Short mmCIF file of C-alpha atoms and ligand atoms in Angstrom, two decimals:
data_model
loop_
_atom_site.label_atom_id
_atom_site.label_comp_id
_atom_site.label_asym_id
_atom_site.label_seq_id
_atom_site.Cartn_x
_atom_site.Cartn_y
_atom_site.Cartn_z
CA MET A 1 27.09 -4.65 9.07
CA PRO A 2 24.58 -2.73 6.88
CA LEU A 3 21.34 -1.82 8.60
CA HIS A 4 19.13 -3.87 6.29
CA THR A 5 21.19 -6.98 7.06
CA LYS A 6 20.67 -6.32 10.76
CA ILE A 7 16.93 -5.90 10.25
CA PHE A 8 16.86 -9.15 8.32
CA LEU A 9 18.77 -10.84 11.14
CA GLY A 10 16.18 -9.44 13.54
CA LEU A 11 13.50 -11.17 11.50
CA VAL A 12 15.33 -14.48 11.27
CA LEU A 13 16.31 -14.60 14.94
CA GLY A 14 12.87 -13.43 16.08
CA ALA A 15 11.23 -16.07 13.90
CA LEU A 16 13.58 -18.82 15.06
CA ALA A 17 13.28 -17.97 18.74
CA GLY A 18 9.52 -17.55 18.51
CA GLY A 19 9.08 -20.69 16.42
CA VAL A 20 11.14 -22.83 18.81
CA VAL A 21 9.26 -21.48 21.82
CA GLN A 22 5.91 -22.04 20.14
CA GLY A 23 6.82 -25.57 19.05
CA THR A 24 8.26 -26.59 22.43
CA TRP A 25 6.10 -24.89 25.04
CA GLY A 26 3.08 -23.64 23.10
CA PRO A 27 1.81 -20.08 22.87
CA LYS A 28 0.04 -19.95 26.24
CA GLU A 29 2.80 -21.16 28.58
CA PRO A 30 3.00 -18.55 31.37
CA TRP A 31 6.69 -17.66 30.97
CA VAL A 32 6.25 -17.37 27.20
CA VAL A 33 3.38 -14.96 27.77
CA TRP A 34 5.53 -13.04 30.25
CA VAL A 35 8.44 -12.66 27.81
CA ARG A 36 6.04 -11.59 25.11
CA GLU A 37 4.29 -9.01 27.21
CA ASN A 38 7.21 -7.61 29.14
CA LEU A 39 10.16 -7.86 26.77
CA ALA A 40 9.40 -8.51 23.13
CA ASN A 41 6.27 -6.44 22.77
CA PRO A 42 7.46 -3.24 24.50
CA VAL A 43 10.59 -3.05 22.30
CA GLY A 44 8.40 -3.46 19.24
CA GLN A 45 5.97 -0.84 20.50
CA ILE A 46 8.65 1.79 21.08
CA PHE A 47 9.95 1.24 17.58
CA LEU A 48 6.45 1.65 16.15
CA SER A 49 5.76 4.78 18.16
CA LEU A 50 8.89 6.37 16.74
CA ILE A 51 7.48 5.82 13.27
CA PHE A 52 4.00 7.00 14.22
CA MET A 53 5.12 10.18 15.94
CA ILE A 54 6.49 11.59 12.73
CA VAL A 55 3.55 10.77 10.47
CA VAL A 56 1.74 14.11 10.74
CA PRO A 57 4.69 16.47 10.13
CA LEU A 58 6.14 14.18 7.47
CA LEU A 59 2.96 13.77 5.49
CA PHE A 60 1.97 17.39 5.79
CA SER A 61 5.30 18.74 4.58
CA ALA A 62 5.69 16.10 1.85
CA LEU A 63 2.19 16.54 0.54
CA VAL A 64 2.11 20.34 0.61
CA LEU A 65 5.50 20.57 -1.07
CA GLY A 66 4.61 17.85 -3.59
CA VAL A 67 1.33 19.50 -4.51
CA ALA A 68 2.88 22.96 -4.58
CA GLU A 69 5.41 21.62 -7.06
CA ILE A 70 2.73 20.04 -9.19
CA GLY A 71 0.83 23.31 -8.81
CA ASP A 72 3.85 25.08 -10.21
CA ALA A 73 3.57 22.53 -12.93
CA ARG A 74 0.36 24.20 -13.97
CA LYS A 75 2.41 27.28 -14.61
CA VAL A 76 4.74 25.22 -16.73
CA GLY A 77 1.50 24.54 -18.53
CA ARG A 78 0.73 21.61 -20.73
CA ILE A 79 3.83 19.63 -19.79
CA GLY A 80 2.76 19.66 -16.17
CA LEU A 81 -0.79 18.63 -16.93
CA ARG A 82 0.34 15.83 -19.20
CA ALA A 83 2.78 14.55 -16.59
CA LEU A 84 0.09 14.77 -13.94
CA GLY A 85 -2.40 12.90 -16.13
CA MET A 86 0.10 10.10 -16.81
CA THR A 87 0.98 9.92 -13.11
CA VAL A 88 -2.63 9.45 -12.11
CA VAL A 89 -3.29 6.82 -14.81
CA LEU A 90 -0.10 4.82 -14.14
CA SER A 91 -0.47 4.92 -10.34
CA GLY A 92 -4.13 3.97 -10.63
CA LEU A 93 -3.22 0.97 -12.79
CA ALA A 94 -0.42 0.01 -10.40
CA VAL A 95 -2.75 -0.04 -7.42
CA LEU A 96 -5.38 -1.95 -9.40
CA ILE A 97 -2.82 -4.62 -10.31
CA GLY A 98 -1.67 -4.86 -6.70
CA ILE A 99 -5.12 -5.09 -5.19
CA GLY A 100 -6.35 -7.43 -7.93
CA ALA A 101 -3.41 -9.79 -7.43
CA VAL A 102 -3.65 -9.91 -3.65
CA ASN A 103 -7.38 -10.62 -3.85
CA ILE A 104 -6.85 -13.48 -6.28
CA VAL A 105 -3.88 -15.13 -4.58
CA LYS A 106 -4.90 -14.29 -0.98
CA PRO A 107 -1.44 -14.86 0.52
CA GLY A 108 -2.59 -13.85 4.00
CA GLU A 109 -5.17 -16.59 4.36
CA GLY A 110 -4.60 -20.11 5.55
CA ILE A 111 -3.54 -19.18 9.08
CA ASP A 112 -5.08 -21.52 11.65
CA PRO A 113 -8.10 -19.59 13.06
CA LYS A 114 -7.34 -20.71 16.62
CA GLU A 115 -3.78 -19.44 16.44
CA ARG A 116 -4.94 -16.24 14.82
CA GLU A 117 -7.27 -15.68 17.74
CA VAL A 118 -4.40 -15.93 20.20
CA LEU A 119 -2.43 -13.51 18.06
CA LEU A 120 -5.28 -11.03 17.87
CA ALA A 121 -5.88 -11.30 21.61
CA ASN A 122 -2.27 -10.19 22.11
CA TYR A 123 -2.87 -7.10 20.08
CA LYS A 124 -6.40 -6.33 20.99
CA THR A 125 -6.97 -3.02 22.66
CA ALA A 126 -10.25 -1.28 23.33
CA ASP A 127 -9.12 1.39 20.94
CA ALA A 128 -8.55 -0.98 18.04
CA GLU A 129 -11.90 -2.64 18.64
CA LYS A 130 -13.66 0.67 18.55
CA LYS A 131 -12.07 1.44 15.21
CA VAL A 132 -13.23 -1.84 13.75
CA GLU A 133 -16.72 -1.12 15.05
CA ASP A 134 -16.66 2.39 13.61
CA ALA A 135 -15.43 1.09 10.30
CA LYS A 136 -18.35 -1.31 10.15
CA LYS A 137 -20.97 1.37 10.66
CA ALA A 138 -22.41 2.05 7.24
CA LYS A 139 -22.36 5.65 6.14
CA THR A 140 -24.02 7.11 3.09
CA ALA A 141 -21.76 8.22 0.27
CA ALA A 142 -22.69 11.84 0.92
CA GLU A 143 -21.76 11.58 4.61
CA THR A 144 -18.43 10.01 3.76
CA ILE A 145 -17.58 12.73 1.27
CA VAL A 146 -18.60 15.55 3.61
CA GLU A 147 -16.36 14.06 6.30
CA PHE A 148 -13.37 14.15 3.98
CA VAL A 149 -13.32 17.92 4.19
CA PRO A 150 -12.34 18.80 7.74
CA ARG A 151 -13.73 21.75 9.65
CA ASN A 152 -10.91 21.66 12.07
CA PRO A 153 -7.75 20.27 10.49
CA LEU A 154 -5.92 20.38 13.82
CA ALA A 155 -8.52 18.07 15.31
CA SER A 156 -7.98 15.77 12.32
CA ALA A 157 -4.23 15.87 12.91
CA VAL A 158 -4.71 14.94 16.57
CA ASP A 159 -6.87 12.02 15.45
CA ALA A 160 -4.58 11.15 12.52
CA LEU A 161 -3.94 7.64 13.76
CA GLY A 162 -7.60 7.06 14.48
CA GLY A 163 -9.26 8.03 11.20
CA GLY A 164 -8.38 11.72 10.89
CA LEU A 165 -5.62 11.13 8.40
CA LEU A 166 -7.67 11.39 5.25
CA PRO A 167 -9.37 14.70 6.12
CA PHE A 168 -5.98 15.98 7.23
CA MET A 169 -4.49 15.03 3.87
CA VAL A 170 -7.34 16.81 2.12
CA PHE A 171 -6.39 19.90 4.12
CA ALA A 172 -2.76 19.49 3.07
CA LEU A 173 -3.85 19.17 -0.58
CA ILE A 174 -5.90 22.34 -0.42
CA PHE A 175 -3.11 24.14 1.40
CA GLY A 176 -0.58 23.03 -1.24
CA ILE A 177 -2.78 24.12 -4.13
CA ALA A 178 -3.28 27.51 -2.48
CA LEU A 179 0.42 27.82 -1.76
CA ALA A 180 1.16 27.29 -5.44
CA SER A 181 -1.18 30.08 -6.43
CA ILE A 182 0.01 32.92 -4.19
CA GLU A 183 2.84 35.33 -5.00
CA ALA A 184 6.17 33.54 -5.24
CA GLU A 185 7.95 35.66 -2.68
CA LYS A 186 5.24 35.13 -0.07
CA ALA A 187 5.19 31.40 -0.76
CA LEU A 188 8.94 31.04 -0.51
CA PRO A 189 9.38 31.20 3.31
CA VAL A 190 6.53 28.70 3.78
CA LYS A 191 8.15 26.34 1.30
CA GLU A 192 11.53 26.74 2.92
CA PHE A 193 10.10 26.11 6.36
CA LEU A 194 8.24 23.03 5.19
CA GLY A 195 11.39 21.88 3.40
CA GLY A 196 13.11 22.00 6.79
CA VAL A 197 10.26 20.14 8.48
CA PHE A 198 10.45 17.50 5.77
CA ALA A 199 14.20 17.02 6.12
CA THR A 200 13.90 16.78 9.90
CA SER A 201 11.11 14.23 9.64
CA LEU A 202 13.27 12.10 7.38
CA LYS A 203 15.98 12.23 10.02
CA VAL A 204 13.57 10.98 12.68
CA ILE A 205 12.69 8.04 10.45
CA GLU A 206 16.38 7.34 9.98
CA MET A 207 16.82 7.33 13.74
CA ALA A 208 13.83 5.04 14.21
CA MET A 209 15.26 2.67 11.63
CA ARG A 210 18.36 2.27 13.74
CA LEU A 211 16.14 0.66 16.34
CA ALA A 212 14.44 -1.44 13.68
CA PRO A 213 16.53 -4.62 14.09
CA TYR A 214 15.46 -4.89 17.74
CA GLY A 215 11.92 -3.71 17.07
CA VAL A 216 11.53 -6.26 14.29
CA PHE A 217 12.97 -8.98 16.52
CA GLY A 218 10.39 -8.15 19.18
CA LEU A 219 7.43 -7.91 16.84
CA VAL A 220 8.34 -11.06 14.95
CA PHE A 221 8.93 -12.97 18.17
CA VAL A 222 5.43 -12.08 19.31
CA THR A 223 3.98 -13.35 16.04
CA ALA A 224 6.13 -16.46 15.76
CA SER A 225 5.63 -17.53 19.36
CA THR A 226 1.89 -17.53 18.75
CA LEU A 227 1.56 -18.62 15.14
CA GLY A 228 4.52 -20.88 14.46
CA VAL A 229 5.53 -21.54 10.87
CA SER A 230 2.23 -20.86 9.12
CA ALA A 231 2.96 -17.15 9.43
CA PHE A 232 6.15 -17.53 7.45
CA VAL A 233 4.58 -19.53 4.68
CA ALA A 234 2.15 -16.64 4.25
CA LEU A 235 5.02 -14.15 4.34
CA GLY A 236 6.88 -16.00 1.58
CA LYS A 237 3.79 -16.00 -0.62
CA TYR A 238 3.31 -12.31 0.00
CA ALA A 239 6.89 -11.43 -0.97
CA GLY A 240 6.64 -13.54 -4.12
CA LEU A 241 3.39 -11.87 -5.06
CA VAL A 242 4.83 -8.37 -4.62
CA LEU A 243 7.76 -9.22 -6.90
CA VAL A 244 5.56 -10.79 -9.59
CA ALA A 245 3.11 -7.87 -9.56
CA LEU A 246 5.94 -5.32 -9.76
CA ALA A 247 7.48 -7.22 -12.67
CA PHE A 248 4.10 -7.30 -14.41
CA HIS A 249 3.66 -3.56 -14.07
CA LEU A 250 7.17 -2.96 -15.39
CA VAL A 251 7.07 -5.36 -18.29
CA VAL A 252 3.46 -4.94 -19.41
CA ILE A 253 2.16 -1.52 -18.40
CA TYR A 254 5.36 0.49 -18.84
CA SER A 255 6.14 -1.29 -22.10
CA LEU A 256 2.70 -0.44 -23.47
CA ALA A 257 3.13 3.21 -22.48
CA ILE A 258 6.59 3.32 -24.04
CA ARG A 259 5.49 1.59 -27.23
CA PHE A 260 2.22 3.44 -27.82
CA VAL A 261 2.61 6.81 -26.13
CA ALA A 262 6.35 7.41 -26.24
CA LYS A 263 6.60 5.54 -29.59
CA ARG A 264 9.85 3.84 -28.67
CA ASP A 265 11.07 0.27 -28.55
CA PRO A 266 10.59 -0.81 -24.90
CA ARG A 267 13.52 -3.21 -24.94
CA ARG A 268 15.89 -0.58 -26.23
CA PHE A 269 14.49 1.94 -23.77
CA PHE A 270 15.03 -0.31 -20.75
CA GLY A 271 18.53 -1.05 -22.08
CA GLN A 272 19.31 2.65 -22.22
CA ILE A 273 18.26 3.26 -18.63
CA ARG A 274 19.78 0.06 -17.25
CA GLY A 275 22.27 2.01 -15.17
CA VAL A 276 19.53 4.06 -13.54
CA MET A 277 17.52 0.95 -12.75
CA LEU A 278 20.54 -0.63 -11.12
CA THR A 279 21.20 2.51 -9.08
CA ALA A 280 17.59 2.53 -7.89
CA PHE A 281 17.87 -1.14 -6.97
CA ALA A 282 21.10 -0.66 -5.08
CA THR A 283 20.09 2.45 -3.15
CA ALA A 284 16.35 1.77 -2.61
CA SER A 285 15.90 5.52 -2.82
CA SER A 286 14.30 7.56 -5.60
CA ASN A 287 15.92 10.70 -4.27
CA ALA A 288 19.39 9.21 -4.32
CA THR A 289 18.82 7.99 -7.88
CA LEU A 290 17.67 11.36 -9.20
CA PRO A 291 21.09 12.59 -10.43
CA ALA A 292 21.69 9.35 -12.34
CA ALA A 293 18.17 9.54 -13.79
CA LEU A 294 18.63 13.13 -14.97
CA LYS A 295 21.90 12.31 -16.66
CA SER A 296 20.69 9.16 -18.34
CA ALA A 297 17.40 10.67 -19.57
CA GLU A 298 19.34 13.30 -21.41
CA GLU A 299 22.44 11.43 -22.54
CA ASP A 300 21.25 7.87 -23.08
CA VAL A 301 17.59 8.26 -23.95
CA GLY A 302 17.98 11.65 -25.62
CA LEU A 303 15.02 13.39 -23.99
CA PRO A 304 14.87 17.20 -24.14
CA ARG A 305 16.41 18.61 -20.98
CA ASP A 306 13.62 21.06 -20.11
CA ILE A 307 11.01 18.30 -20.04
CA SER A 308 13.05 15.55 -18.43
CA SER A 309 14.54 17.68 -15.67
CA PHE A 310 11.13 18.99 -14.73
CA VAL A 311 9.28 15.66 -14.86
CA LEU A 312 12.03 13.70 -13.12
CA THR A 313 12.55 16.16 -10.29
CA VAL A 314 8.88 16.38 -9.46
CA GLY A 315 8.41 12.67 -10.10
CA ALA A 316 11.13 11.61 -7.65
CA THR A 317 8.80 12.53 -4.82
CA ALA A 318 5.40 12.81 -6.46
CA ASN A 319 5.22 9.71 -8.69
CA GLN A 320 5.82 6.35 -7.08
CA ASN A 321 4.08 3.59 -8.95
CA GLY A 322 6.00 0.77 -7.35
CA THR A 323 5.24 2.07 -3.88
CA ALA A 324 1.54 2.53 -4.67
CA LEU A 325 1.31 -1.06 -5.92
CA PHE A 326 3.24 -2.36 -2.94
CA GLU A 327 1.10 -0.52 -0.41
CA GLY A 328 -2.09 -1.91 -1.95
CA ILE A 329 -0.79 -5.49 -1.66
CA THR A 330 0.69 -5.06 1.81
CA ILE A 331 -2.39 -3.55 3.40
CA ILE A 332 -4.79 -6.14 1.99
CA PHE A 333 -2.33 -8.94 2.83
CA LEU A 334 -2.13 -7.88 6.46
CA ALA A 335 -5.90 -7.52 6.62
CA GLN A 336 -6.20 -11.11 5.36
CA PHE A 337 -3.52 -12.23 7.78
CA PHE A 338 -5.44 -10.84 10.73
CA GLY A 339 -8.79 -12.00 9.40
CA VAL A 340 -10.15 -8.47 8.95
CA GLU A 341 -12.78 -8.50 6.22
CA LEU A 342 -12.73 -5.38 4.07
CA THR A 343 -15.86 -4.17 2.34
CA VAL A 344 -15.65 -3.14 -1.31
CA GLY A 345 -15.92 0.47 -0.14
CA GLN A 346 -12.94 0.02 2.21
CA GLN A 347 -10.93 -1.56 -0.60
CA PHE A 348 -11.60 1.51 -2.73
CA LEU A 349 -10.55 3.68 0.18
CA VAL A 350 -7.29 1.74 0.40
CA MET A 351 -6.84 2.24 -3.34
CA GLY A 352 -7.35 5.97 -3.09
CA LEU A 353 -5.00 6.23 -0.13
CA ALA A 354 -2.36 4.16 -1.90
CA ILE A 355 -2.47 6.45 -4.94
CA LEU A 356 -2.18 9.51 -2.68
CA ALA A 357 0.60 7.72 -0.85
CA GLY A 358 2.51 7.77 -4.10
CA VAL A 359 2.59 11.55 -3.77
CA GLY A 360 3.12 11.67 0.00
CA THR A 361 5.83 9.02 0.31
CA ALA A 362 9.39 10.20 0.77
CA GLY A 363 11.81 8.79 -1.80
CA VAL A 364 14.05 7.18 0.79
CA PRO A 365 14.54 3.55 1.86
CA GLY A 366 11.49 2.41 3.79
CA GLY A 367 9.63 5.62 2.93
CA ALA A 368 6.42 3.66 2.40
CA TRP A 369 6.01 2.47 6.00
CA PRO A 370 4.62 5.45 7.91
CA MET A 371 1.75 5.63 5.45
CA ILE A 372 1.10 1.89 5.63
CA ALA A 373 1.01 1.97 9.43
CA VAL A 374 -1.59 4.70 9.41
CA ILE A 375 -3.82 3.06 6.81
CA LEU A 376 -3.69 -0.22 8.75
CA VAL A 377 -4.91 1.44 11.90
CA LYS A 378 -7.63 3.12 9.91
CA ILE A 379 -9.05 -0.17 8.65
CA GLY A 380 -8.75 -1.93 12.00
CA VAL A 381 -5.59 -4.01 11.51
CA PRO A 382 -3.09 -3.77 14.41
CA ALA A 383 -0.14 -1.64 13.31
CA GLU A 384 2.19 -4.15 14.97
CA ALA A 385 1.50 -6.22 11.89
CA ILE A 386 4.12 -4.33 9.95
CA GLY A 387 6.83 -6.00 12.02
CA ILE A 388 6.12 -9.18 10.07
CA CYS A 389 6.79 -7.52 6.71
CA LEU A 390 9.63 -5.20 7.69
CA GLY A 391 12.14 -7.99 8.09
CA ILE A 392 12.03 -8.86 4.41
CA ASP A 393 11.36 -5.35 3.23
CA ARG A 394 14.77 -4.43 1.91
CA VAL A 395 14.58 -6.54 -1.21
CA LEU A 396 10.98 -5.45 -1.88
CA ASP A 397 12.03 -1.84 -1.29
CA MET A 398 14.88 -2.14 -3.78
CA SER A 399 12.51 -3.62 -6.34
CA ARG A 400 9.71 -1.08 -5.95
CA THR A 401 12.20 1.77 -6.15
CA VAL A 402 13.24 0.49 -9.60
CA LEU A 403 9.62 0.91 -10.68
CA ASN A 404 9.32 4.33 -9.07
CA VAL A 405 12.30 5.65 -10.98
CA THR A 406 11.57 3.83 -14.25
CA GLY A 407 8.04 5.26 -14.06
CA ASP A 408 9.43 8.80 -13.90
CA ILE A 409 11.59 8.33 -16.98
CA THR A 410 8.72 6.57 -18.78
CA ILE A 411 6.47 9.54 -18.12
CA ALA A 412 9.20 11.93 -19.23
CA ALA A 413 9.56 9.98 -22.49
CA CYS A 414 5.81 9.94 -23.08
CA VAL A 415 5.42 13.65 -22.37
CA SER A 416 8.38 14.45 -24.65
CA GLU A 417 6.80 12.53 -27.50
CA LEU A 418 3.40 14.20 -27.01
CA GLU A 419 5.09 17.60 -26.96
CA ARG A 420 7.13 16.78 -30.05
CA GLY A 421 3.94 15.79 -31.87
CA ASP A 422 2.34 19.10 -30.96
CA ARG A 423 5.39 21.13 -31.82
CA SER A 424 5.82 19.53 -35.24
CA ALA A 425 2.08 19.86 -35.97
CA LEU A 426 2.45 23.53 -35.14
CA ALA A 427 5.50 23.87 -37.37
CA THR A 428 3.69 22.19 -40.30
CA ALA A 429 0.68 24.45 -39.81
CA GLU A 430 2.90 27.50 -39.74
CA GLY A 431 4.92 26.25 -42.69
CA GLY A 432 1.77 25.60 -44.73
N1 LIG B 1 12.23 3.44 -1.25
C1 LIG B 1 11.19 3.99 -2.04
C2 LIG B 1 11.71 5.10 -2.95
O1 LIG B 1 12.66 5.75 -2.63
C3 LIG B 1 10.05 4.50 -1.21
C4 LIG B 1 9.34 3.34 -0.55
O2 LIG B 1 8.50 2.72 -1.22
O3 LIG B 1 9.64 2.98 0.59
O4 LIG B 1 11.21 5.31 -4.01
#
């Protein structure tokens, strides 16, 4: 049985078992509490810890390598800058759509406050409370900015799950930019080493995912045995919202970029890359789709090879619009679900992190989750919350990967057109 089917089964069985228990005995029955605390929760916790343990090496290697590649892009010159500009604009729009939609629809609200309190009490630890308190303390803009630049990046890494992640990522960014600007032969061993760290980190995630069906069962049981069905109504709304927002970004934003920047007919364009979109959907992995994307960009869309191979290769890891949009919705949804109010400033922080996450997320199935877990902890939402979403993640993962890959080819088409314009202007000038 494929893993995602097992994870889905974990969700269904956990929800059924928890729902029946909640409906029959109620959430506070002593034996129910015992099962929750001694069986279901520990399994869920171990699964989560496996994901958390790999966050620092994974993000560091992914971000440094991603930035170093974009840094190389500077050497490739204008093409790189144009691709980078489009990446920032498209990811920014994606996150805006996601966060806008989740704030309008509010899928995470409507949970009975009494039940939510029981749920929160299950998860409440002194540590989490401290984080919420810290988050509430108002800081001036200057203080916040100064704190983003760490004095001691190792200390930030140690505290990555408790608020050190952002400064640590800033360190990784600076390190990546510097790595791109030193002599190639000195940079090479560092890149190779980090490439190895990255591959190993992906393996750890793969191993953790093997435990996911049981972890999800445990986490969902905890939720369902306290909340009953209202949790699953919210979950359904959330999944629907993610799909609608992704479709909007694809149909409206990409089409506009293709029509007005790439000067192509969007319908024809999507038709040409249909095979790539299907591959992305089937594999839920940008990396696995890369060969198909390279082939189709050249043969079906007719993009120049130098531009498309460069933009698509970098984009497979460094440009993930669908993931950025999805992370924005998921984080705010879970905050609503747990009744955590986010200030406007925190929402902007989530936006910024989600855009960065587009660069730092590995292009593999479920690549988005380590980042989501960390951001949740940062804003005071229990990380266990992800158990609720993971059970239905496969189909959302498949869908956001389609956007990630389509976004890369869209950018390649736009950059090709801009370059063509410049080249022909140059030719006319020379000719005249
Ligand atoms: N599966 C996605 C990709 O490969 C990453 C993620 O959002 O989990 O593009």
